Coordinates of C-alpha atoms in Angstrom, one line a residue:
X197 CA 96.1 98.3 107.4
X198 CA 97.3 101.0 109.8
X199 CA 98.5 101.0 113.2
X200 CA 97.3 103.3 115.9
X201 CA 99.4 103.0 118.9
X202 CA 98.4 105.6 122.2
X203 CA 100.4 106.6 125.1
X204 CA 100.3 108.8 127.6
X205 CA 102.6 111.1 130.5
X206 CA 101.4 111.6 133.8
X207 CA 101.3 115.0 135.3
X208 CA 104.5 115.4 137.4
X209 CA 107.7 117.6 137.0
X210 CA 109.7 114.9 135.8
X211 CA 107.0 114.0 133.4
X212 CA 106.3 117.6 132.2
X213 CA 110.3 118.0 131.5
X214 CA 110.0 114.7 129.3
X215 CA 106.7 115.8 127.6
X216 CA 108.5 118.9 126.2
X217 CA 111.3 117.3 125.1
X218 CA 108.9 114.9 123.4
X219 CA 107.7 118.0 121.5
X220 CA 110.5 119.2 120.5
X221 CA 111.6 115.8 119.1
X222 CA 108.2 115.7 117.2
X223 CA 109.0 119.2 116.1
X224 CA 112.4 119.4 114.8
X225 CA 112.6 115.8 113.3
X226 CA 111.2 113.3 111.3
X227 CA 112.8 110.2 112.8
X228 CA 116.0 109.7 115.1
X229 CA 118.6 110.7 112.5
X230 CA 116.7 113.5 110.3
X231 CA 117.0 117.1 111.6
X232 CA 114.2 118.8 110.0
X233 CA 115.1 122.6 109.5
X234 CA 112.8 124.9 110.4
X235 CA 111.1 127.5 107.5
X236 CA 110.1 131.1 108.3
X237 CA 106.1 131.4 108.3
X238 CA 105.7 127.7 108.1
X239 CA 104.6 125.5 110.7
X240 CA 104.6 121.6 111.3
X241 CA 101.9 121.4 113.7
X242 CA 98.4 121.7 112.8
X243 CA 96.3 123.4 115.5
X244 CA 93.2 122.0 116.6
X245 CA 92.5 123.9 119.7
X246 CA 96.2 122.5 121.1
X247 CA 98.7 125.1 119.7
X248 CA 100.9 124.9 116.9
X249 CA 104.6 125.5 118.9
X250 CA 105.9 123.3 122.0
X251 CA 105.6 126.5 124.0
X252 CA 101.8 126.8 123.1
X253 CA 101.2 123.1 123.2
X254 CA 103.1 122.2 127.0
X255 CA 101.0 125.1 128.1
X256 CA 97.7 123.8 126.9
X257 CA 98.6 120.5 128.5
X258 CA 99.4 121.7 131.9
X259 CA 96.1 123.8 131.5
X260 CA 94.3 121.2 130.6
X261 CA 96.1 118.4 132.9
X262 CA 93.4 115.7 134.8
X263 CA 94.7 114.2 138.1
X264 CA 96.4 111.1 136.1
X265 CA 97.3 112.9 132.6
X266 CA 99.2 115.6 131.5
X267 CA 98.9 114.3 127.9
X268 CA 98.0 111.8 125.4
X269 CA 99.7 111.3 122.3
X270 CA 98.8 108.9 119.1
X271 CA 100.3 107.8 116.2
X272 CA 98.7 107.5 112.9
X273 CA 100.5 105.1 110.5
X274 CA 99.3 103.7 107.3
X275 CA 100.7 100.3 105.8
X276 CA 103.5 101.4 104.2
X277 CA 102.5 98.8 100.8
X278 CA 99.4 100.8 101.0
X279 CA 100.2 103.8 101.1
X280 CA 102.6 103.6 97.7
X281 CA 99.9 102.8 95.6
X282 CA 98.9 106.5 96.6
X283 CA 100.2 109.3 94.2
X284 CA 103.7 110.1 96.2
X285 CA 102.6 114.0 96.1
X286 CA 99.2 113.1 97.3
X287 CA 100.1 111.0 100.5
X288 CA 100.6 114.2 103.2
X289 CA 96.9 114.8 102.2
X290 CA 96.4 111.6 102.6
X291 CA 97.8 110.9 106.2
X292 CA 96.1 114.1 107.6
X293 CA 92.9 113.5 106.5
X294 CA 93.4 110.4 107.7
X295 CA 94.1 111.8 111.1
X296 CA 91.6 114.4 111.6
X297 CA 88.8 111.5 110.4
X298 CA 90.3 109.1 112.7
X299 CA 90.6 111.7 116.0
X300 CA 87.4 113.8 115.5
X301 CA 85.4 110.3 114.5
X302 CA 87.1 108.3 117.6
X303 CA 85.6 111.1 120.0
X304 CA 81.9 111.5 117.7
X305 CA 81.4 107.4 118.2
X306 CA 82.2 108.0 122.0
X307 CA 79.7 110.8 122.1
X308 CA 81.9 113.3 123.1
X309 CA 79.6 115.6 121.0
X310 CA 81.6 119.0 121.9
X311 CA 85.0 117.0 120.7
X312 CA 88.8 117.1 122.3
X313 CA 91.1 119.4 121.7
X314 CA 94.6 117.9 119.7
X315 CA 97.3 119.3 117.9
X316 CA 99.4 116.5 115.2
X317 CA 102.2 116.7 113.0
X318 CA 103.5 114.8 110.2
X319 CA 106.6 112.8 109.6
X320 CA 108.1 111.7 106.1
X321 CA 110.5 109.1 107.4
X322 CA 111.7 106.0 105.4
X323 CA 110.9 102.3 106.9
X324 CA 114.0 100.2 108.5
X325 CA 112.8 96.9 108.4
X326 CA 115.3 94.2 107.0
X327 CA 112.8 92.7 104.5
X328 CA 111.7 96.0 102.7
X329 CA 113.7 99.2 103.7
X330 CA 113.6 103.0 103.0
X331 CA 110.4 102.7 101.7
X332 CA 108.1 106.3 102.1
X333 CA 106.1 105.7 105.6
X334 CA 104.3 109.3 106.5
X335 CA 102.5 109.0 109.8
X336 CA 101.3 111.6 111.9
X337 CA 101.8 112.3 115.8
X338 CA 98.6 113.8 117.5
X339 CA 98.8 115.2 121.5
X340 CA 95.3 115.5 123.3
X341 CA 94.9 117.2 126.7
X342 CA 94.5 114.8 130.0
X343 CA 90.5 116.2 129.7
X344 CA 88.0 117.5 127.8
X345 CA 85.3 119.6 127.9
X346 CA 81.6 118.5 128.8
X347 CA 78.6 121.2 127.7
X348 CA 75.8 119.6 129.4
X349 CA 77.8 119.9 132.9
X350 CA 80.1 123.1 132.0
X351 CA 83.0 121.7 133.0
X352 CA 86.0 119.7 131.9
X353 CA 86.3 116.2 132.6
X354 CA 88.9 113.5 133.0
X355 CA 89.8 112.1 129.2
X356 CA 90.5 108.2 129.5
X357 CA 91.1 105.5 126.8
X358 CA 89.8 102.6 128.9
X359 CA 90.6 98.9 127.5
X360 CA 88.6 96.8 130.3
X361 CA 85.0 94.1 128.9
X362 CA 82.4 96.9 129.7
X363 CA 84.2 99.1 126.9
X364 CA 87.4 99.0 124.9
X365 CA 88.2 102.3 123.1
X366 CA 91.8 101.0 121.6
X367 CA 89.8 98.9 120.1
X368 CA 87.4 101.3 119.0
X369 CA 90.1 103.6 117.8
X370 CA 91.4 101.0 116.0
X371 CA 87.9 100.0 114.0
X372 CA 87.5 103.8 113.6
X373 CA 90.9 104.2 111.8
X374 CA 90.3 101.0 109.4
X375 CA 87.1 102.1 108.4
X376 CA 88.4 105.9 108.0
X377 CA 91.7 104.3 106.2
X378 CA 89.3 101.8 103.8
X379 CA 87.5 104.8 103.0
X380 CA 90.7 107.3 101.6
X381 CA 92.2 104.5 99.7
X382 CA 88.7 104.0 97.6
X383 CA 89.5 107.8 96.8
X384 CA 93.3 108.1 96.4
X385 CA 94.3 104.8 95.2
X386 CA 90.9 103.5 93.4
X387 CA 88.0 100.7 94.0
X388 CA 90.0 97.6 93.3
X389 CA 92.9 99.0 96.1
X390 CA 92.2 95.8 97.7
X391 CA 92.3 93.0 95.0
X392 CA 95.4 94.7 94.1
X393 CA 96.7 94.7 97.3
X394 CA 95.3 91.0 98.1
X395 CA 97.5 89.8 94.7
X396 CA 100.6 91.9 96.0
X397 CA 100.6 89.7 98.9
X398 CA 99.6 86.7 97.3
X399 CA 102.7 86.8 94.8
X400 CA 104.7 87.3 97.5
X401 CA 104.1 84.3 99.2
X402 CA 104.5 82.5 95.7
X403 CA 108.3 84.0 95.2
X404 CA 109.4 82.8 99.3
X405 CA 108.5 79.0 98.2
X406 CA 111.6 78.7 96.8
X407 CA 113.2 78.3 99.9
X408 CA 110.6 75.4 100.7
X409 CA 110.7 73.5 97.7
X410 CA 114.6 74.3 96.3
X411 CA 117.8 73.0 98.4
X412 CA 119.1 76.0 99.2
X413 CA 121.6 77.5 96.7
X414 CA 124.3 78.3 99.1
X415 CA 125.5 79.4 102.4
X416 CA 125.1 83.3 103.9
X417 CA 127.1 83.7 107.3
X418 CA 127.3 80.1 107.8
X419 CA 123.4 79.6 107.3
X420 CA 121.7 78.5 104.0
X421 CA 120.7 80.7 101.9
X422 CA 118.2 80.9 98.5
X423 CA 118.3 83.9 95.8
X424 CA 115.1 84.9 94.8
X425 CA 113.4 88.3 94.3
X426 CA 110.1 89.8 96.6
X427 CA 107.4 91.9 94.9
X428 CA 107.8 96.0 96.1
X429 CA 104.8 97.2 94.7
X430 CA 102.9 97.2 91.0
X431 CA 106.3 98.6 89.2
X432 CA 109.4 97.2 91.1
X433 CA 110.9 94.3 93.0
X434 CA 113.9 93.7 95.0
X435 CA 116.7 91.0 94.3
X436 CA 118.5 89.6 97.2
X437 CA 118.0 86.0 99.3
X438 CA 116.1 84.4 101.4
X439 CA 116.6 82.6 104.8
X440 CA 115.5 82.0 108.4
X441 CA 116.5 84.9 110.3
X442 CA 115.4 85.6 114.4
X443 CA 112.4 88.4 114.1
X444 CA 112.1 91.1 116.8
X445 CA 110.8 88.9 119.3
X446 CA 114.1 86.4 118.2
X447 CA 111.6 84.0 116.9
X448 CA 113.2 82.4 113.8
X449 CA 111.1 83.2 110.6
X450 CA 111.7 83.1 106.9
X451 CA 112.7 86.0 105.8
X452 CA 114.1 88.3 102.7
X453 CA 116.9 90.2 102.7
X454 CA 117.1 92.7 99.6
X455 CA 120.5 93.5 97.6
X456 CA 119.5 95.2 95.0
X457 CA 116.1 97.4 95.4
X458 CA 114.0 99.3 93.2
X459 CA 114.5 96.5 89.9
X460 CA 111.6 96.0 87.2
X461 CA 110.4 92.5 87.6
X462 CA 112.2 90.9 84.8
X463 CA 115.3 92.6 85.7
X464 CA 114.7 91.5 89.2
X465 CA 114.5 87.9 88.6
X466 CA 117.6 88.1 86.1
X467 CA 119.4 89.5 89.1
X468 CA 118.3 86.6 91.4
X469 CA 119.2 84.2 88.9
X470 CA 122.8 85.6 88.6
X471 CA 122.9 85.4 92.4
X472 CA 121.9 82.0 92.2
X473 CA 124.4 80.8 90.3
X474 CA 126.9 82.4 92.2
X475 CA 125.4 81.0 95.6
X476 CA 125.8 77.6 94.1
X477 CA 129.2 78.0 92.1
X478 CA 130.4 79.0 95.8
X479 CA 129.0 76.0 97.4
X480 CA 131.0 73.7 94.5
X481 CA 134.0 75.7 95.3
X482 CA 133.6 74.9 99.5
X483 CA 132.6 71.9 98.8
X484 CA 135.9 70.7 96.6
X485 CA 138.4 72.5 98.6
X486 CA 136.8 70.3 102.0
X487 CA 137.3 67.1 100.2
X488 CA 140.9 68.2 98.7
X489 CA 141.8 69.5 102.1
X490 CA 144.5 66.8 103.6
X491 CA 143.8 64.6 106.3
X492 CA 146.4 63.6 109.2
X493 CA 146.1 60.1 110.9
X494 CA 147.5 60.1 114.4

């Protein structure tokens, strides 16, 4: 439902070089190929207690620095399905209120009652997965200091994010986030987000049987191949084909490959049923050619 990965940079001068070149990144772009000009009077970064400029945010680290952590950073980032059944001009809202629940909730549950400073910004970039590209995925980035500060001993203290079986706070941010993210959706997409969501997914696994119970239609780079279409969202569909394809870990998996995005249904399928018939008047054609193709005898 969202994915909240943490990391962290440990407080040495090769580290401290990286860290601001991390902000700067985070500052100046939305993904590795989108330069994101800079506005007069408008800032990306919202400030809660970090800074809101990589000057003002690397000093508040090394200020704030424990023995082990110069900084921790997050990211935020909704399920991309999810987050298009939110209004498109409602979803920045969306992801930072997402974030500040998440952070300030994370550090409530942990008792941390006097909270931790962080500074985030958000990022509008596109997906580049295979099976459903350029599709809107904001997400936020959020820096923390390496400590925080403790009233009842007035002083700061070492920030961790332990993950051991006395306590597990990845797993704690991540229960934090699902509840905070469960909670927006009721909001900004409505009560029935998740029935909706639930038949999404279960249409999509209707439309990749055809590559279980159809021969295939044809052949795509030397490997078979089925035309079909896969469910975008409520409005649109994609029309492309099917096939087992290596994942990221090179496991092979059944996959989609889109060729023409952003369809209506019906068009979609008429699509897929053109390609189908192509698919398979190709296959005739390779097939006759083999079996007219001379044979020599030695």
């Amino acid at each position: 439902m969202c994915v909240t990965n943490v990391k962290y940079k440990k407080p040495t001068q090769n580290e401290a070089r990286r860290m601001k070149n991390l902000l700067s990144y985070l500052t100046y772009r939305d993904s590795r190929d989108d330069y994101v000009p800079q506005v007069s009077g408008v800032e990306r970064w919202v400030d809660h207690g970090m800074g809101k400029s990589v000057t003002q945010i690397a000093n508040t680290c090394e200020g704030y620095q424990s023995d082990h952590v110069l900084l921790f950073s997050l990211v935020v980032n909704p399920n991309p399905d999810l987050i298009r059944m939110v209004p498109h001009e409602e979803r920045e809202a969306f992801v930072k209120q997402l974030t500040e629940r998440t952070v300030e909730g994370f550090f409530d549950a942990r008792g941390i009652d006097t909270g931790v400073e962080y500074s985030y910004v958000t990022h509008h970039r596109n997906t580049d997965g295979e099976e459903s590209p350029n599709q809107h995925d904001p997400h936020t980035h959020v820096v923390l200091p390496g400590t925080y500060y403790d009233a009842d001993e007035g002083r700061r203290k070492p920030l961790y994010f332990s993950r051991n079986r006395e306590v597990n706070h990845i797993d704690l941010l991540h229960d934090i986030t699902q509840e905070q993210m469960a909670e927006l959706m009721d909001r900004y997409a409505g009560r029935d987000w998740e029935q909706r969501y639930d038949e999404l997914a279960t249409i999509r696994e209707q439309q990749e049987q055809i590559a279980i119970i159809e021969e295939a239609h044809g052949m795509w780079g030397g490997d078979p191949v089925w035309a079909g279409i896969r469910r975008t969202d409520e409005n649109t569909s994609a029309a492309g084909f099917y096939g087992w394809f290596e994942d990221r870990e090179g496991r092979l998996k059944l996959q989609f490959r889109p060729l023409m995005p952003g369809l209506e249904h019906s068009e979609a399928e008429r699509a897929a049923e053109y390609m189908k018939e192509r698919l398979q008047a190709d296959a005739k054609n390779i097939q006759r050619d083999e079996e007219l193709r001379p044979t020599i005898d030695f």
